[in-house]
């Protein structure tokens, strides 16, 4: 077989598909574009081009690792979110398109704040939420917290990459612990929310992601309880709290907001129509 782009891609697609990988062709294209350091479109334009053996070997190595259910984002070391290409590794949750709605909501709120506005991001991981907000709201500033030092080094790298490092402080600790005494216009979080006994039922790829970023305790709601309990002390009057929630969690979490005295509490759907965000105002 000639190692043309077309042949190499179709062979890899078949191998991935035989192992029931969800999006075999797309994954093969992303990985080959990564090896060749080109855009996916180029793979079509140059589909007859013969590849050097070295590229074929590197690509095959990535496909073999993908067959072991390692997420594509960990193999390329990148994931696009809000139109920005973030660095990721196995110490952070891979940013999901579902989370863009939360990012937009908080960004739009801060855009309207006179003098910019300062927000906290609890469990920042790769920094995708906080850094995207800073990128789109030039006057905003952030404090981003994570309990994992390894995650924070990924987030710091991304803050440098997108030139927002001068507007964000990274703090290592458990939720609000490193923020004592600070007051924010907004608090945002995509906390771990999978019930512990569901972790082992997740897709093999998700099981490769940090448990620390997924495990929300027995009913998946531990972090919402803790965040709601402390949030009022850390918000200005009229400030907002916005969190991502998992399947079937929106109404329970909305009730937690109401019980804590939040007003204008809203449930917002993501692009697939799933109830994905709960947000409310503190007054
Ligand atoms: N959205 C992730 C998933 O469904 C979970 C992320 C989280 O727990 N915050 O796999």
PDB file of C-alpha atoms and ligand atoms in Angstrom:
ATOM      1  CA  UNK A   1       0.000   0.000   0.000  1.00  0.00           C
ATOM      2  CA  UNK A   2       1.185   3.504  -0.874  1.00  0.00           C
ATOM      3  CA  UNK A   3       1.196   5.744   2.166  1.00  0.00           C
ATOM      4  CA  UNK A   4      -0.930   8.491   0.662  1.00  0.00           C
ATOM      5  CA  UNK A   5      -2.868  10.720   3.057  1.00  0.00           C
ATOM      6  CA  UNK A   6      -6.085   9.223   1.725  1.00  0.00           C
ATOM      7  CA  UNK A   7      -5.000   5.605   2.283  1.00  0.00           C
ATOM      8  CA  UNK A   8      -3.485   6.203   5.685  1.00  0.00           C
ATOM      9  CA  UNK A   9      -6.661   7.957   6.842  1.00  0.00           C
ATOM     10  CA  UNK A  10      -9.007   5.305   5.585  1.00  0.00           C
ATOM     11  CA  UNK A  11      -6.950   2.511   7.162  1.00  0.00           C
ATOM     12  CA  UNK A  12      -6.889   4.303  10.531  1.00  0.00           C
ATOM     13  CA  UNK A  13     -10.616   5.055  10.340  1.00  0.00           C
ATOM     14  CA  UNK A  14     -11.334   1.360   9.870  1.00  0.00           C
ATOM     15  CA  UNK A  15      -9.177   0.379  12.818  1.00  0.00           C
ATOM     16  CA  UNK A  16     -10.820   2.945  15.102  1.00  0.00           C
ATOM     17  CA  UNK A  17     -14.263   2.011  13.922  1.00  0.00           C
ATOM     18  CA  UNK A  18     -13.610  -1.706  14.563  1.00  0.00           C
ATOM     19  CA  UNK A  19     -12.939  -0.778  18.217  1.00  0.00           C
ATOM     20  CA  UNK A  20     -16.198   1.208  18.418  1.00  0.00           C
ATOM     21  CA  UNK A  21     -14.557   4.610  18.748  1.00  0.00           C
ATOM     22  CA  UNK A  22     -17.417   7.156  18.443  1.00  0.00           C
ATOM     23  CA  UNK A  23     -16.041   9.433  15.734  1.00  0.00           C
ATOM     24  CA  UNK A  24     -13.393   7.361  13.914  1.00  0.00           C
ATOM     25  CA  UNK A  25     -12.898   9.499  10.804  1.00  0.00           C
ATOM     26  CA  UNK A  26     -12.822  12.779  12.717  1.00  0.00           C
ATOM     27  CA  UNK A  27     -10.343  11.418  15.274  1.00  0.00           C
ATOM     28  CA  UNK A  28      -8.076  10.068  12.521  1.00  0.00           C
ATOM     29  CA  UNK A  29      -8.135  13.432  10.733  1.00  0.00           C
ATOM     30  CA  UNK A  30      -7.361  15.419  13.888  1.00  0.00           C
ATOM     31  CA  UNK A  31      -4.456  13.129  14.740  1.00  0.00           C
ATOM     32  CA  UNK A  32      -2.989  13.155  11.225  1.00  0.00           C
ATOM     33  CA  UNK A  33      -3.320  16.948  10.994  1.00  0.00           C
ATOM     34  CA  UNK A  34      -1.493  17.084  14.341  1.00  0.00           C
ATOM     35  CA  UNK A  35       1.375  14.909  13.057  1.00  0.00           C
ATOM     36  CA  UNK A  36       1.678  16.917   9.827  1.00  0.00           C
ATOM     37  CA  UNK A  37       1.157  20.216  11.652  1.00  0.00           C
ATOM     38  CA  UNK A  38      -1.489  21.263   9.151  1.00  0.00           C
ATOM     39  CA  UNK A  39      -5.206  22.041   9.106  1.00  0.00           C
ATOM     40  CA  UNK A  40      -7.764  19.282   8.545  1.00  0.00           C
ATOM     41  CA  UNK A  41      -8.795  20.876   5.254  1.00  0.00           C
ATOM     42  CA  UNK A  42      -5.258  20.353   3.921  1.00  0.00           C
ATOM     43  CA  UNK A  43      -5.733  16.594   4.288  1.00  0.00           C
ATOM     44  CA  UNK A  44      -8.444  16.810   1.612  1.00  0.00           C
ATOM     45  CA  UNK A  45      -6.576  19.203  -0.665  1.00  0.00           C
ATOM     46  CA  UNK A  46      -3.435  17.021  -0.524  1.00  0.00           C
ATOM     47  CA  UNK A  47      -5.195  13.657  -0.249  1.00  0.00           C
ATOM     48  CA  UNK A  48      -2.970  11.956  -2.887  1.00  0.00           C
ATOM     49  CA  UNK A  49       0.264  13.172  -1.336  1.00  0.00           C
ATOM     50  CA  UNK A  50       2.640  10.390  -0.239  1.00  0.00           C
ATOM     51  CA  UNK A  51       3.749  10.706   3.383  1.00  0.00           C
ATOM     52  CA  UNK A  52       7.285  10.172   4.657  1.00  0.00           C
ATOM     53  CA  UNK A  53       7.606   6.948   6.634  1.00  0.00           C
ATOM     54  CA  UNK A  54       8.449   8.861   9.796  1.00  0.00           C
ATOM     55  CA  UNK A  55       5.039  10.642   9.726  1.00  0.00           C
ATOM     56  CA  UNK A  56       3.226   7.370   9.084  1.00  0.00           C
ATOM     57  CA  UNK A  57       4.939   5.771  12.078  1.00  0.00           C
ATOM     58  CA  UNK A  58       4.137   8.688  14.366  1.00  0.00           C
ATOM     59  CA  UNK A  59       0.524   8.655  13.197  1.00  0.00           C
ATOM     60  CA  UNK A  60       0.223   4.901  13.754  1.00  0.00           C
ATOM     61  CA  UNK A  61       1.582   5.313  17.246  1.00  0.00           C
ATOM     62  CA  UNK A  62      -1.141   7.899  18.008  1.00  0.00           C
ATOM     63  CA  UNK A  63      -3.834   5.669  16.528  1.00  0.00           C
ATOM     64  CA  UNK A  64      -2.624   2.771  18.710  1.00  0.00           C
ATOM     65  CA  UNK A  65      -2.927   4.965  21.775  1.00  0.00           C
ATOM     66  CA  UNK A  66      -6.349   6.197  20.669  1.00  0.00           C
ATOM     67  CA  UNK A  67      -7.411   2.530  20.433  1.00  0.00           C
ATOM     68  CA  UNK A  68      -6.613   2.332  24.150  1.00  0.00           C
ATOM     69  CA  UNK A  69      -9.324   4.993  24.622  1.00  0.00           C
ATOM     70  CA  UNK A  70      -6.990   7.860  25.422  1.00  0.00           C
ATOM     71  CA  UNK A  71      -8.951  11.043  24.581  1.00  0.00           C
ATOM     72  CA  UNK A  72      -7.875  12.765  21.353  1.00  0.00           C
ATOM     73  CA  UNK A  73      -7.217  15.983  23.289  1.00  0.00           C
ATOM     74  CA  UNK A  74      -4.604  14.269  25.470  1.00  0.00           C
ATOM     75  CA  UNK A  75      -2.908  12.853  22.363  1.00  0.00           C
ATOM     76  CA  UNK A  76      -2.644  16.220  20.623  1.00  0.00           C
ATOM     77  CA  UNK A  77      -2.200  18.156  23.891  1.00  0.00           C
ATOM     78  CA  UNK A  78      -4.815  20.673  22.806  1.00  0.00           C
ATOM     79  CA  UNK A  79      -8.558  21.308  22.819  1.00  0.00           C
ATOM     80  CA  UNK A  80     -10.528  24.119  21.188  1.00  0.00           C
ATOM     81  CA  UNK A  81     -12.919  25.987  23.476  1.00  0.00           C
ATOM     82  CA  UNK A  82     -14.629  29.311  22.740  1.00  0.00           C
ATOM     83  CA  UNK A  83     -12.626  29.459  19.497  1.00  0.00           C
ATOM     84  CA  UNK A  84      -9.316  29.307  21.406  1.00  0.00           C
ATOM     85  CA  UNK A  85      -6.887  26.387  21.334  1.00  0.00           C
ATOM     86  CA  UNK A  86      -6.099  25.471  24.954  1.00  0.00           C
ATOM     87  CA  UNK A  87      -3.222  23.304  26.104  1.00  0.00           C
ATOM     88  CA  UNK A  88      -4.443  20.246  28.039  1.00  0.00           C
ATOM     89  CA  UNK A  89      -2.946  17.148  29.591  1.00  0.00           C
ATOM     90  CA  UNK A  90      -4.142  14.246  31.750  1.00  0.00           C
ATOM     91  CA  UNK A  91      -4.100  16.467  34.856  1.00  0.00           C
ATOM     92  CA  UNK A  92      -7.080  18.500  33.647  1.00  0.00           C
ATOM     93  CA  UNK A  93     -10.595  17.778  32.461  1.00  0.00           C
ATOM     94  CA  UNK A  94     -10.876  18.243  28.693  1.00  0.00           C
ATOM     95  CA  UNK A  95     -12.953  21.422  28.126  1.00  0.00           C
ATOM     96  CA  UNK A  96     -16.390  20.544  26.687  1.00  0.00           C
ATOM     97  CA  UNK A  97     -18.463  22.572  24.225  1.00  0.00           C
ATOM     98  CA  UNK A  98     -21.320  22.221  26.799  1.00  0.00           C
ATOM     99  CA  UNK A  99     -19.407  24.586  29.078  1.00  0.00           C
ATOM    100  CA  UNK A 100     -19.311  27.468  26.592  1.00  0.00           C
ATOM    101  CA  UNK A 101     -22.808  28.565  27.645  1.00  0.00           C
ATOM    102  CA  UNK A 102     -21.621  29.084  31.256  1.00  0.00           C
ATOM    103  CA  UNK A 103     -18.591  31.029  30.029  1.00  0.00           C
ATOM    104  CA  UNK A 104     -20.718  33.292  27.812  1.00  0.00           C
ATOM    105  CA  UNK A 105     -23.213  33.999  30.582  1.00  0.00           C
ATOM    106  CA  UNK A 106     -20.565  35.163  33.054  1.00  0.00           C
ATOM    107  CA  UNK A 107     -18.667  37.045  30.340  1.00  0.00           C
ATOM    108  CA  UNK A 108     -21.800  38.965  29.349  1.00  0.00           C
ATOM    109  CA  UNK A 109     -22.544  39.838  32.969  1.00  0.00           C
ATOM    110  CA  UNK A 110     -18.997  41.158  33.534  1.00  0.00           C
ATOM    111  CA  UNK A 111     -19.006  43.119  30.286  1.00  0.00           C
ATOM    112  CA  UNK A 112     -21.793  45.265  31.743  1.00  0.00           C
ATOM    113  CA  UNK A 113     -19.952  45.944  35.017  1.00  0.00           C
ATOM    114  CA  UNK A 114     -18.637  49.478  35.301  1.00  0.00           C
ATOM    115  CA  UNK A 115     -14.875  49.390  35.912  1.00  0.00           C
ATOM    116  CA  UNK A 116     -14.465  45.822  34.722  1.00  0.00           C
ATOM    117  CA  UNK A 117     -15.414  43.462  37.467  1.00  0.00           C
ATOM    118  CA  UNK A 118     -13.498  40.765  39.251  1.00  0.00           C
ATOM    119  CA  UNK A 119     -14.568  37.136  39.297  1.00  0.00           C
ATOM    120  CA  UNK A 120     -13.538  33.863  40.914  1.00  0.00           C
ATOM    121  CA  UNK A 121     -13.332  30.550  39.042  1.00  0.00           C
ATOM    122  CA  UNK A 122     -13.527  27.576  41.414  1.00  0.00           C
ATOM    123  CA  UNK A 123     -11.862  24.409  40.100  1.00  0.00           C
ATOM    124  CA  UNK A 124     -10.312  26.124  37.105  1.00  0.00           C
ATOM    125  CA  UNK A 125      -8.591  23.029  35.642  1.00  0.00           C
ATOM    126  CA  UNK A 126      -7.061  24.059  32.303  1.00  0.00           C
ATOM    127  CA  UNK A 127      -8.282  27.606  32.952  1.00  0.00           C
ATOM    128  CA  UNK A 128     -10.563  27.411  29.902  1.00  0.00           C
ATOM    129  CA  UNK A 129     -13.515  29.238  31.493  1.00  0.00           C
ATOM    130  CA  UNK A 130     -11.594  32.018  33.249  1.00  0.00           C
ATOM    131  CA  UNK A 131      -9.137  32.652  30.422  1.00  0.00           C
ATOM    132  CA  UNK A 132     -11.882  32.765  27.760  1.00  0.00           C
ATOM    133  CA  UNK A 133     -13.805  35.312  29.827  1.00  0.00           C
ATOM    134  CA  UNK A 134     -10.684  37.471  30.201  1.00  0.00           C
ATOM    135  CA  UNK A 135      -9.956  37.182  26.504  1.00  0.00           C
ATOM    136  CA  UNK A 136     -13.420  38.434  25.585  1.00  0.00           C
ATOM    137  CA  UNK A 137     -13.890  40.973  28.404  1.00  0.00           C
ATOM    138  CA  UNK A 138     -10.762  43.100  28.363  1.00  0.00           C
ATOM    139  CA  UNK A 139     -11.597  45.009  31.558  1.00  0.00           C
ATOM    140  CA  UNK A 140     -12.245  41.926  33.734  1.00  0.00           C
ATOM    141  CA  UNK A 141      -9.870  40.393  36.278  1.00  0.00           C
ATOM    142  CA  UNK A 142      -9.940  36.916  37.822  1.00  0.00           C
ATOM    143  CA  UNK A 143      -8.822  34.719  40.667  1.00  0.00           C
ATOM    144  CA  UNK A 144      -8.716  31.080  39.649  1.00  0.00           C
ATOM    145  CA  UNK A 145      -8.551  28.319  42.240  1.00  0.00           C
ATOM    146  CA  UNK A 146      -7.738  24.634  41.893  1.00  0.00           C
ATOM    147  CA  UNK A 147      -6.834  21.983  44.429  1.00  0.00           C
ATOM    148  CA  UNK A 148      -4.400  20.431  41.962  1.00  0.00           C
ATOM    149  CA  UNK A 149      -1.000  22.103  41.458  1.00  0.00           C
ATOM    150  CA  UNK A 150      -0.582  20.048  38.301  1.00  0.00           C
ATOM    151  CA  UNK A 151      -3.813  21.514  36.884  1.00  0.00           C
ATOM    152  CA  UNK A 152      -2.738  25.031  37.851  1.00  0.00           C
ATOM    153  CA  UNK A 153       0.474  24.714  35.877  1.00  0.00           C
ATOM    154  CA  UNK A 154      -1.587  23.918  32.758  1.00  0.00           C
ATOM    155  CA  UNK A 155      -3.835  26.921  33.491  1.00  0.00           C
ATOM    156  CA  UNK A 156      -0.826  29.208  33.988  1.00  0.00           C
ATOM    157  CA  UNK A 157       0.617  28.069  30.679  1.00  0.00           C
ATOM    158  CA  UNK A 158      -2.695  28.904  28.976  1.00  0.00           C
ATOM    159  CA  UNK A 159      -2.895  32.324  30.638  1.00  0.00           C
ATOM    160  CA  UNK A 160       0.543  33.156  29.195  1.00  0.00           C
ATOM    161  CA  UNK A 161      -0.407  31.734  25.825  1.00  0.00           C
ATOM    162  CA  UNK A 162      -3.443  34.009  25.579  1.00  0.00           C
ATOM    163  CA  UNK A 163      -1.730  37.062  27.113  1.00  0.00           C
ATOM    164  CA  UNK A 164      -4.049  37.431  30.105  1.00  0.00           C
ATOM    165  CA  UNK A 165      -1.537  36.472  32.826  1.00  0.00           C
ATOM    166  CA  UNK A 166      -1.465  40.048  34.135  1.00  0.00           C
ATOM    167  CA  UNK A 167      -5.222  39.906  34.864  1.00  0.00           C
ATOM    168  CA  UNK A 168      -5.463  36.523  36.574  1.00  0.00           C
ATOM    169  CA  UNK A 169      -4.125  35.184  39.872  1.00  0.00           C
ATOM    170  CA  UNK A 170      -3.868  31.428  40.408  1.00  0.00           C
ATOM    171  CA  UNK A 171      -4.345  30.018  43.873  1.00  0.00           C
ATOM    172  CA  UNK A 172      -4.001  26.430  45.040  1.00  0.00           C
ATOM    173  CA  UNK A 173      -6.615  25.246  47.487  1.00  0.00           C
ATOM    174  CA  UNK A 174     -10.029  23.805  48.198  1.00  0.00           C
ATOM    175  CA  UNK A 175     -12.862  25.963  46.720  1.00  0.00           C
ATOM    176  CA  UNK A 176     -13.035  29.253  48.676  1.00  0.00           C
ATOM    177  CA  UNK A 177     -10.219  28.403  51.137  1.00  0.00           C
ATOM    178  CA  UNK A 178      -7.534  30.544  49.439  1.00  0.00           C
ATOM    179  CA  UNK A 179      -9.976  33.433  48.797  1.00  0.00           C
ATOM    180  CA  UNK A 180     -10.785  34.361  52.403  1.00  0.00           C
ATOM    181  CA  UNK A 181     -11.500  38.099  52.736  1.00  0.00           C
ATOM    182  CA  UNK A 182     -11.969  38.699  48.989  1.00  0.00           C
ATOM    183  CA  UNK A 183     -15.168  39.953  47.355  1.00  0.00           C
ATOM    184  CA  UNK A 184     -16.212  39.233  43.765  1.00  0.00           C
ATOM    185  CA  UNK A 185     -18.707  40.518  41.203  1.00  0.00           C
ATOM    186  CA  UNK A 186     -19.176  36.986  39.925  1.00  0.00           C
ATOM    187  CA  UNK A 187     -18.305  33.454  40.926  1.00  0.00           C
ATOM    188  CA  UNK A 188     -18.198  30.750  38.269  1.00  0.00           C
ATOM    189  CA  UNK A 189     -17.619  27.030  38.618  1.00  0.00           C
ATOM    190  CA  UNK A 190     -17.835  23.794  36.677  1.00  0.00           C
ATOM    191  CA  UNK A 191     -17.325  21.589  39.735  1.00  0.00           C
ATOM    192  CA  UNK A 192     -17.079  17.783  39.821  1.00  0.00           C
ATOM    193  CA  UNK A 193     -20.693  16.563  39.666  1.00  0.00           C
ATOM    194  CA  UNK A 194     -20.762  12.876  38.740  1.00  0.00           C
ATOM    195  CA  UNK A 195     -22.186  10.662  41.534  1.00  0.00           C
ATOM    196  CA  UNK A 196     -19.344   8.452  42.792  1.00  0.00           C
ATOM    197  CA  UNK A 197     -20.963   5.134  41.891  1.00  0.00           C
ATOM    198  CA  UNK A 198     -21.581   6.318  38.307  1.00  0.00           C
ATOM    199  CA  UNK A 199     -17.897   6.997  37.664  1.00  0.00           C
ATOM    200  CA  UNK A 200     -17.222   3.420  36.629  1.00  0.00           C
ATOM    201  CA  UNK A 201     -20.108   3.488  34.132  1.00  0.00           C
ATOM    202  CA  UNK A 202     -18.708   6.487  32.230  1.00  0.00           C
ATOM    203  CA  UNK A 203     -17.287   6.212  28.737  1.00  0.00           C
ATOM    204  CA  UNK A 204     -13.754   4.726  28.775  1.00  0.00           C
ATOM    205  CA  UNK A 205     -12.332   8.068  27.577  1.00  0.00           C
ATOM    206  CA  UNK A 206     -13.895   9.990  30.481  1.00  0.00           C
ATOM    207  CA  UNK A 207     -12.417   7.467  32.904  1.00  0.00           C
ATOM    208  CA  UNK A 208      -8.994   8.602  31.690  1.00  0.00           C
ATOM    209  CA  UNK A 209      -9.756  12.116  33.000  1.00  0.00           C
ATOM    210  CA  UNK A 210      -8.865  13.144  36.574  1.00  0.00           C
ATOM    211  CA  UNK A 211     -11.308  11.682  39.136  1.00  0.00           C
ATOM    212  CA  UNK A 212     -10.715  14.821  41.147  1.00  0.00           C
ATOM    213  CA  UNK A 213     -12.461  16.793  38.388  1.00  0.00           C
ATOM    214  CA  UNK A 214     -15.431  14.417  38.077  1.00  0.00           C
ATOM    215  CA  UNK A 215     -16.360  12.889  41.445  1.00  0.00           C
ATOM    216  CA  UNK A 216     -19.146  14.917  43.060  1.00  0.00           C
ATOM    217  CA  UNK A 217     -19.714  12.555  46.017  1.00  0.00           C
ATOM    218  CA  UNK A 218     -22.548  10.110  46.690  1.00  0.00           C
ATOM    219  CA  UNK A 219     -25.303  12.108  44.930  1.00  0.00           C
ATOM    220  CA  UNK A 220     -22.969  14.271  42.815  1.00  0.00           C
ATOM    221  CA  UNK A 221     -24.093  17.430  44.630  1.00  0.00           C
ATOM    222  CA  UNK A 222     -21.379  17.830  47.298  1.00  0.00           C
ATOM    223  CA  UNK A 223     -19.657  20.746  45.621  1.00  0.00           C
ATOM    224  CA  UNK A 224     -22.894  22.675  45.037  1.00  0.00           C
ATOM    225  CA  UNK A 225     -23.746  22.419  48.739  1.00  0.00           C
ATOM    226  CA  UNK A 226     -20.314  23.659  49.735  1.00  0.00           C
ATOM    227  CA  UNK A 227     -20.233  26.445  47.138  1.00  0.00           C
ATOM    228  CA  UNK A 228     -23.723  27.702  48.062  1.00  0.00           C
ATOM    229  CA  UNK A 229     -22.892  27.649  51.743  1.00  0.00           C
ATOM    230  CA  UNK A 230     -19.921  30.020  51.314  1.00  0.00           C
ATOM    231  CA  UNK A 231     -20.776  32.046  48.182  1.00  0.00           C
ATOM    232  CA  UNK A 232     -22.760  34.827  49.956  1.00  0.00           C
ATOM    233  CA  UNK A 233     -19.654  35.878  51.936  1.00  0.00           C
ATOM    234  CA  UNK A 234     -17.672  36.293  48.732  1.00  0.00           C
ATOM    235  CA  UNK A 235     -20.155  38.196  46.545  1.00  0.00           C
ATOM    236  CA  UNK A 236     -20.925  41.910  46.283  1.00  0.00           C
ATOM    237  CA  UNK A 237     -24.555  42.964  46.442  1.00  0.00           C
ATOM    238  CA  UNK A 238     -25.974  42.235  42.990  1.00  0.00           C
ATOM    239  CA  UNK A 239     -23.123  39.837  42.163  1.00  0.00           C
ATOM    240  CA  UNK A 240     -23.839  36.514  40.456  1.00  0.00           C
ATOM    241  CA  UNK A 241     -23.033  32.870  41.031  1.00  0.00           C
ATOM    242  CA  UNK A 242     -23.175  30.620  37.960  1.00  0.00           C
ATOM    243  CA  UNK A 243     -22.435  26.887  37.918  1.00  0.00           C
ATOM    244  CA  UNK A 244     -22.565  24.066  35.396  1.00  0.00           C
ATOM    245  CA  UNK A 245     -24.754  21.120  36.420  1.00  0.00           C
ATOM    246  CA  UNK A 246     -25.094  17.503  35.278  1.00  0.00           C
ATOM    247  CA  UNK A 247     -28.093  15.556  34.035  1.00  0.00           C
ATOM    248  CA  UNK A 248     -31.154  15.890  36.324  1.00  0.00           C
ATOM    249  CA  UNK A 249     -29.379  18.199  38.770  1.00  0.00           C
ATOM    250  CA  UNK A 250     -30.736  21.581  37.666  1.00  0.00           C
ATOM    251  CA  UNK A 251     -33.863  21.776  39.830  1.00  0.00           C
ATOM    252  CA  UNK A 252     -32.174  20.527  43.012  1.00  0.00           C
ATOM    253  CA  UNK A 253     -29.358  23.024  42.503  1.00  0.00           C
ATOM    254  CA  UNK A 254     -31.858  25.795  41.727  1.00  0.00           C
ATOM    255  CA  UNK A 255     -33.528  25.046  45.069  1.00  0.00           C
ATOM    256  CA  UNK A 256     -30.163  25.286  46.826  1.00  0.00           C
ATOM    257  CA  UNK A 257     -29.728  28.769  45.292  1.00  0.00           C
ATOM    258  CA  UNK A 258     -33.213  29.824  46.436  1.00  0.00           C
ATOM    259  CA  UNK A 259     -32.732  28.411  49.941  1.00  0.00           C
ATOM    260  CA  UNK A 260     -29.514  30.432  50.245  1.00  0.00           C
ATOM    261  CA  UNK A 261     -31.348  33.680  49.378  1.00  0.00           C
ATOM    262  CA  UNK A 262     -30.320  34.064  45.736  1.00  0.00           C
ATOM    263  CA  UNK A 263     -32.831  35.865  43.492  1.00  0.00           C
ATOM    264  CA  UNK A 264     -33.517  35.823  39.731  1.00  0.00           C
ATOM    265  CA  UNK A 265     -32.399  32.177  39.756  1.00  0.00           C
ATOM    266  CA  UNK A 266     -32.384  30.804  36.231  1.00  0.00           C
ATOM    267  CA  UNK A 267     -31.776  27.441  34.588  1.00  0.00           C
ATOM    268  CA  UNK A 268     -30.124  27.781  31.191  1.00  0.00           C
ATOM    269  CA  UNK A 269     -30.052  25.125  28.470  1.00  0.00           C
ATOM    270  CA  UNK A 270     -27.024  24.277  26.363  1.00  0.00           C
ATOM    271  CA  UNK A 271     -27.039  23.980  22.573  1.00  0.00           C
ATOM    272  CA  UNK A 272     -28.275  20.377  22.788  1.00  0.00           C
ATOM    273  CA  UNK A 273     -31.286  21.541  24.812  1.00  0.00           C
ATOM    274  CA  UNK A 274     -30.017  20.090  28.112  1.00  0.00           C
ATOM    275  CA  UNK A 275     -30.407  22.075  31.333  1.00  0.00           C
ATOM    276  CA  UNK A 276     -26.751  22.874  31.869  1.00  0.00           C
ATOM    277  CA  UNK A 277     -26.325  26.027  33.957  1.00  0.00           C
ATOM    278  CA  UNK A 278     -27.881  27.413  37.108  1.00  0.00           C
ATOM    279  CA  UNK A 279     -27.271  31.097  37.848  1.00  0.00           C
ATOM    280  CA  UNK A 280     -28.591  33.564  40.388  1.00  0.00           C
ATOM    281  CA  UNK A 281     -28.056  37.003  41.818  1.00  0.00           C
ATOM    282  CA  UNK A 282     -27.054  37.729  45.393  1.00  0.00           C
ATOM    283  CA  UNK A 283     -28.762  40.665  47.044  1.00  0.00           C
TER     284      UNK A 283
HETATM  285  N1  LIG B   1     -19.200  17.125  31.732  1.00  0.00           N
HETATM  286  C1  LIG B   1     -18.401  16.086  32.281  1.00  0.00           C
HETATM  287  C2  LIG B   1     -18.956  14.751  31.843  1.00  0.00           C
HETATM  288  O1  LIG B   1     -20.128  14.604  31.660  1.00  0.00           O
HETATM  289  C3  LIG B   1     -18.373  16.161  33.790  1.00  0.00           C
HETATM  290  C4  LIG B   1     -17.675  17.361  34.233  1.00  0.00           C
HETATM  291  C5  LIG B   1     -17.829  17.627  35.691  1.00  0.00           C
HETATM  292  O2  LIG B   1     -18.017  16.739  36.548  1.00  0.00           O
HETATM  293  N2  LIG B   1     -17.792  18.866  35.979  1.00  0.00           N
HETATM  294  O3  LIG B   1     -18.212  13.831  31.669  1.00  0.00           O
END
